[in-house]
Amino acid sequence: CQVSALNNYLGKNYDNLYTIDLVCHGVSSQKVLDKYISSIEMDEKVTNILFRNKDNGYTNGTSNSMQYVFADSVKTVSYKAGVGLWFASGLSLRESCYKCNFADTKRCADISLADYSVDDLTDDEKQFGVSLVFVNTEKGEKLINDIADKAIVESKELDFSIKNCLRLYHKSDAPVCRNKFFKDLEKLSINKMIDKYTAEKILPSKVLLYFNAIKRKFKF
């Protein structure tokens, strides 16, 4: 959506402009993040947030965490509860994300980036992470060719890549408890929110929705 906005603003193509978009899960509500940060700021202010920490690897479970950086310390929080869970489950996304017009294989940018999380990764790849790169234009292809000697690049079948990248063709769905969640956010403490909105309450319907979306797309 941001690349589309930029293209609309510029009104024409520029040879020296390369655009890259992300296959996007959605954008979390700023209100949710601000409330959580306020709850953990005591004597120190949060100076940085590492949204996806990979210190311990990319796919080994402990990587699914957020880090809140203070001047003299770091707080690591699992994606299994709270802000990380609410984002990953789609619960805390902005309303516009559930109506996204850009969850589509027709991309606005020269290159699209996504996570590659298929089971065929080696141990080293699981440790450091692998990006899925969709080349959408001739400019994008030139950019990839220009850095080919500085990266490890492996071609994949397009259908295979699309199949394993759900957000490329299916926007996030709003969990049924989303409206209640934001009403509670106005009156409950963040700790009570974490206790109330757990994976058990949010995820079952989400998993079913995602699986049905895959079946509709690929008919299996």
CSV table of C-alpha atoms in Angstrom, one decimal:
chain,number,residue,atom,x,y,z
A,1,CYS,CA,0.0,0.0,0.0
A,2,GLN,CA,2.9,2.4,0.7
A,3,VAL,CA,4.6,1.7,-2.6
A,4,SER,CA,1.2,2.2,-4.4
A,5,ALA,CA,0.8,5.5,-2.6
A,6,LEU,CA,4.3,6.6,-3.6
A,7,ASN,CA,3.7,5.6,-7.3
A,8,ASN,CA,0.4,7.6,-7.3
A,9,TYR,CA,2.1,10.6,-5.8
A,10,LEU,CA,5.1,10.6,-8.2
A,11,GLY,CA,2.8,10.1,-11.2
A,12,LYS,CA,5.6,8.6,-13.4
A,13,ASN,CA,8.4,6.1,-13.4
A,14,TYR,CA,12.0,7.1,-12.5
A,15,ASP,CA,14.9,5.1,-13.8
A,16,ASN,CA,16.8,5.6,-10.5
A,17,LEU,CA,13.9,4.6,-8.2
A,18,TYR,CA,13.7,0.9,-7.1
A,19,THR,CA,10.7,0.0,-5.1
A,20,ILE,CA,10.5,-3.0,-2.7
A,21,ASP,CA,7.3,-4.1,-0.8
A,22,LEU,CA,6.7,-6.6,1.9
A,23,VAL,CA,4.2,-9.5,1.7
A,24,CYS,CA,2.4,-8.0,4.6
A,25,HIS,CA,0.5,-9.7,7.5
A,26,GLY,CA,-0.8,-6.3,8.6
A,27,VAL,CA,0.1,-3.4,10.8
A,28,SER,CA,-0.5,-3.5,14.5
A,29,SER,CA,-2.6,-0.8,16.2
A,30,GLN,CA,-0.3,1.9,17.7
A,31,LYS,CA,-2.6,2.1,20.7
A,32,VAL,CA,-1.9,-1.5,21.7
A,33,LEU,CA,1.9,-1.0,21.4
A,34,ASP,CA,1.8,2.3,23.3
A,35,LYS,CA,-0.2,0.9,26.2
A,36,TYR,CA,2.2,-2.0,26.5
A,37,ILE,CA,5.3,0.2,26.4
A,38,SER,CA,3.8,2.5,29.1
A,39,SER,CA,3.3,-0.6,31.3
A,40,ILE,CA,7.0,-1.6,31.2
A,41,GLU,CA,8.6,1.8,31.4
A,42,MET,CA,9.4,2.5,35.0
A,43,ASP,CA,12.7,4.3,35.6
A,44,GLU,CA,13.9,3.9,32.0
A,45,LYS,CA,12.4,4.7,28.7
A,46,VAL,CA,12.2,2.2,25.8
A,47,THR,CA,14.8,3.4,23.2
A,48,ASN,CA,14.3,0.7,20.5
A,49,ILE,CA,12.1,-2.3,19.6
A,50,LEU,CA,13.4,-5.3,17.8
A,51,PHE,CA,10.1,-6.7,16.4
A,52,ARG,CA,11.6,-10.1,15.5
A,53,ASN,CA,14.6,-11.2,17.5
A,54,LYS,CA,16.9,-13.7,15.8
A,55,ASP,CA,19.7,-13.9,18.4
A,56,ASN,CA,18.9,-17.6,19.0
A,57,GLY,CA,18.1,-18.5,15.4
A,58,TYR,CA,15.1,-18.0,13.1
A,59,THR,CA,12.9,-21.0,13.5
A,60,ASN,CA,13.8,-22.7,16.7
A,61,GLY,CA,10.9,-21.2,18.8
A,62,THR,CA,13.0,-18.8,20.9
A,63,SER,CA,13.3,-16.6,17.9
A,64,ASN,CA,9.6,-15.8,18.1
A,65,SER,CA,10.1,-12.9,20.5
A,66,MET,CA,10.2,-9.1,20.6
A,67,GLN,CA,12.9,-7.2,22.4
A,68,TYR,CA,12.3,-3.9,24.1
A,69,VAL,CA,15.6,-2.0,24.5
A,70,PHE,CA,16.3,0.3,27.4
A,71,ALA,CA,19.4,2.4,28.0
A,72,ASP,CA,20.9,-0.3,30.3
A,73,SER,CA,18.8,-3.4,29.7
A,74,VAL,CA,16.8,-5.4,27.3
A,75,LYS,CA,13.4,-7.0,27.9
A,76,THR,CA,12.6,-10.1,25.7
A,77,VAL,CA,8.9,-11.1,25.4
A,78,SER,CA,7.6,-14.2,23.7
A,79,TYR,CA,5.2,-14.2,20.8
A,80,LYS,CA,3.1,-16.7,22.7
A,81,ALA,CA,1.3,-14.0,24.7
A,82,GLY,CA,0.5,-10.4,24.7
A,83,VAL,CA,1.5,-7.9,21.9
A,84,GLY,CA,3.3,-10.6,19.8
A,85,LEU,CA,0.5,-13.0,20.0
A,86,TRP,CA,-2.1,-10.4,19.3
A,87,PHE,CA,-0.2,-9.2,16.2
A,88,ALA,CA,0.6,-12.7,14.9
A,89,SER,CA,-3.1,-13.9,15.3
A,90,GLY,CA,-4.4,-10.8,13.5
A,91,LEU,CA,-6.3,-9.6,16.6
A,92,SER,CA,-4.6,-6.1,17.0
A,93,LEU,CA,-4.3,-5.1,13.4
A,94,ARG,CA,-5.6,-1.9,12.0
A,95,GLU,CA,-9.1,-2.1,10.6
A,96,SER,CA,-7.9,-1.3,7.1
A,97,CYS,CA,-5.7,-4.4,7.0
A,98,TYR,CA,-8.7,-6.7,7.1
A,99,LYS,CA,-9.9,-5.0,3.9
A,100,CYS,CA,-6.5,-4.8,2.2
A,101,ASN,CA,-6.6,-4.6,-1.6
A,102,PHE,CA,-2.9,-5.4,-1.9
A,103,ALA,CA,-2.9,-9.0,-0.7
A,104,ASP,CA,-2.5,-10.1,-4.3
A,105,THR,CA,0.0,-11.7,-6.6
A,106,LYS,CA,-0.2,-8.6,-8.7
A,107,ARG,CA,2.4,-6.4,-7.0
A,108,CYS,CA,3.1,-2.6,-7.1
A,109,ALA,CA,6.8,-2.9,-6.4
A,110,ASP,CA,9.8,-4.0,-8.4
A,111,ILE,CA,10.6,-6.6,-5.8
A,112,SER,CA,8.5,-8.2,-3.0
A,113,LEU,CA,10.0,-9.7,0.1
A,114,ALA,CA,8.6,-12.4,2.4
A,115,ASP,CA,9.6,-15.0,4.9
A,116,TYR,CA,10.7,-18.4,3.6
A,117,SER,CA,9.6,-20.8,6.2
A,118,VAL,CA,9.2,-24.1,4.3
A,119,ASP,CA,10.5,-27.3,5.9
A,120,ASP,CA,13.3,-27.9,3.4
A,121,LEU,CA,15.7,-25.4,5.1
A,122,THR,CA,19.1,-26.6,6.3
A,123,ASP,CA,20.1,-26.2,10.0
A,124,ASP,CA,22.2,-23.1,9.0
A,125,GLU,CA,19.3,-21.6,7.1
A,126,LYS,CA,17.1,-22.1,10.1
A,127,GLN,CA,19.6,-20.4,12.2
A,128,PHE,CA,20.1,-17.3,10.1
A,129,GLY,CA,16.8,-17.1,8.2
A,130,VAL,CA,16.0,-17.1,4.5
A,131,SER,CA,14.1,-14.5,2.5
A,132,LEU,CA,11.6,-15.3,-0.2
A,133,VAL,CA,12.1,-12.8,-3.0
A,134,PHE,CA,9.5,-12.2,-5.8
A,135,VAL,CA,10.9,-10.3,-8.8
A,136,ASN,CA,8.1,-8.4,-10.4
A,137,THR,CA,9.7,-6.1,-13.0
A,138,GLU,CA,12.7,-5.9,-15.3
A,139,LYS,CA,14.2,-3.3,-12.9
A,140,GLY,CA,13.7,-5.8,-10.1
A,141,GLU,CA,15.4,-8.5,-12.1
A,142,LYS,CA,18.4,-6.2,-12.8
A,143,LEU,CA,18.7,-5.4,-9.1
A,144,ILE,CA,18.8,-9.0,-8.1
A,145,ASN,CA,21.4,-9.8,-10.9
A,146,ASP,CA,23.5,-6.9,-9.6
A,147,ILE,CA,23.8,-8.4,-6.1
A,148,ALA,CA,23.9,-12.1,-7.2
A,149,ASP,CA,27.6,-12.4,-6.4
A,150,LYS,CA,27.0,-11.0,-2.9
A,151,ALA,CA,24.1,-13.3,-1.9
A,152,ILE,CA,23.2,-17.0,-2.0
A,153,VAL,CA,20.3,-17.1,-4.5
A,154,GLU,CA,18.3,-20.2,-5.4
A,155,SER,CA,15.4,-20.2,-7.8
A,156,LYS,CA,12.1,-21.8,-6.8
A,157,GLU,CA,9.0,-22.6,-8.9
A,158,LEU,CA,6.5,-19.7,-8.7
A,159,ASP,CA,3.5,-21.8,-7.9
A,160,PHE,CA,5.5,-23.5,-5.0
A,161,SER,CA,6.5,-20.1,-3.7
A,162,ILE,CA,3.0,-18.7,-3.8
A,163,LYS,CA,1.5,-21.7,-2.2
A,164,ASN,CA,3.8,-21.3,0.8
A,165,CYS,CA,3.2,-17.5,1.1
A,166,LEU,CA,-0.4,-17.2,2.3
A,167,ARG,CA,-0.4,-13.4,2.7
A,168,LEU,CA,0.5,-13.0,-0.9
A,169,TYR,CA,-3.1,-13.9,-1.9
A,170,HIS,CA,-5.2,-13.8,1.3
A,171,LYS,CA,-5.5,-10.8,3.6
A,172,SER,CA,-5.7,-11.2,7.4
A,173,ASP,CA,-9.0,-12.0,8.9
A,174,ALA,CA,-10.4,-10.3,12.0
A,175,PRO,CA,-10.9,-12.7,15.0
A,176,VAL,CA,-14.5,-12.7,16.3
A,177,CYS,CA,-13.4,-11.2,19.6
A,178,ARG,CA,-11.6,-8.2,18.0
A,179,ASN,CA,-14.3,-5.6,18.9
A,180,LYS,CA,-14.4,-6.8,22.5
A,181,PHE,CA,-10.6,-6.7,22.6
A,182,PHE,CA,-10.5,-3.0,21.8
A,183,LYS,CA,-13.3,-2.2,24.2
A,184,ASP,CA,-11.4,-4.0,27.0
A,185,LEU,CA,-8.2,-2.2,26.0
A,186,GLU,CA,-9.8,1.1,27.0
A,187,LYS,CA,-10.6,-0.1,30.6
A,188,LEU,CA,-8.3,-3.0,31.5
A,189,SER,CA,-4.7,-3.0,32.5
A,190,ILE,CA,-2.3,-4.6,30.1
A,191,ASN,CA,-1.6,-7.5,32.4
A,192,LYS,CA,-5.3,-8.3,32.6
A,193,MET,CA,-5.5,-8.1,28.8
A,194,ILE,CA,-2.6,-10.6,28.5
A,195,ASP,CA,-4.4,-12.9,30.9
A,196,LYS,CA,-7.7,-12.6,29.1
A,197,TYR,CA,-6.7,-12.7,25.5
A,198,THR,CA,-4.7,-15.9,25.3
A,199,ALA,CA,-3.8,-18.2,22.3
A,200,GLU,CA,-6.6,-20.5,23.4
A,201,LYS,CA,-9.2,-17.8,23.0
A,202,ILE,CA,-7.9,-16.3,19.7
A,203,LEU,CA,-6.3,-19.0,17.6
A,204,PRO,CA,-8.7,-21.9,16.9
A,205,SER,CA,-10.9,-19.9,14.6
A,206,LYS,CA,-7.9,-18.3,12.9
A,207,VAL,CA,-6.2,-21.6,12.2
A,208,LEU,CA,-9.5,-22.9,10.6
A,209,LEU,CA,-9.8,-19.7,8.5
A,210,TYR,CA,-6.3,-20.0,7.2
A,211,PHE,CA,-6.6,-23.6,6.3
A,212,ASN,CA,-9.9,-23.1,4.5
A,213,ALA,CA,-8.3,-20.2,2.5
A,214,ILE,CA,-5.5,-22.5,1.4
A,215,LYS,CA,-7.9,-25.2,0.3
A,216,ARG,CA,-10.0,-22.7,-1.7
A,217,LYS,CA,-6.9,-21.4,-3.5
A,218,PHE,CA,-5.1,-24.7,-4.3
A,219,LYS,CA,-8.1,-27.2,-4.2
A,220,PHE,CA,-6.6,-29.9,-2.0
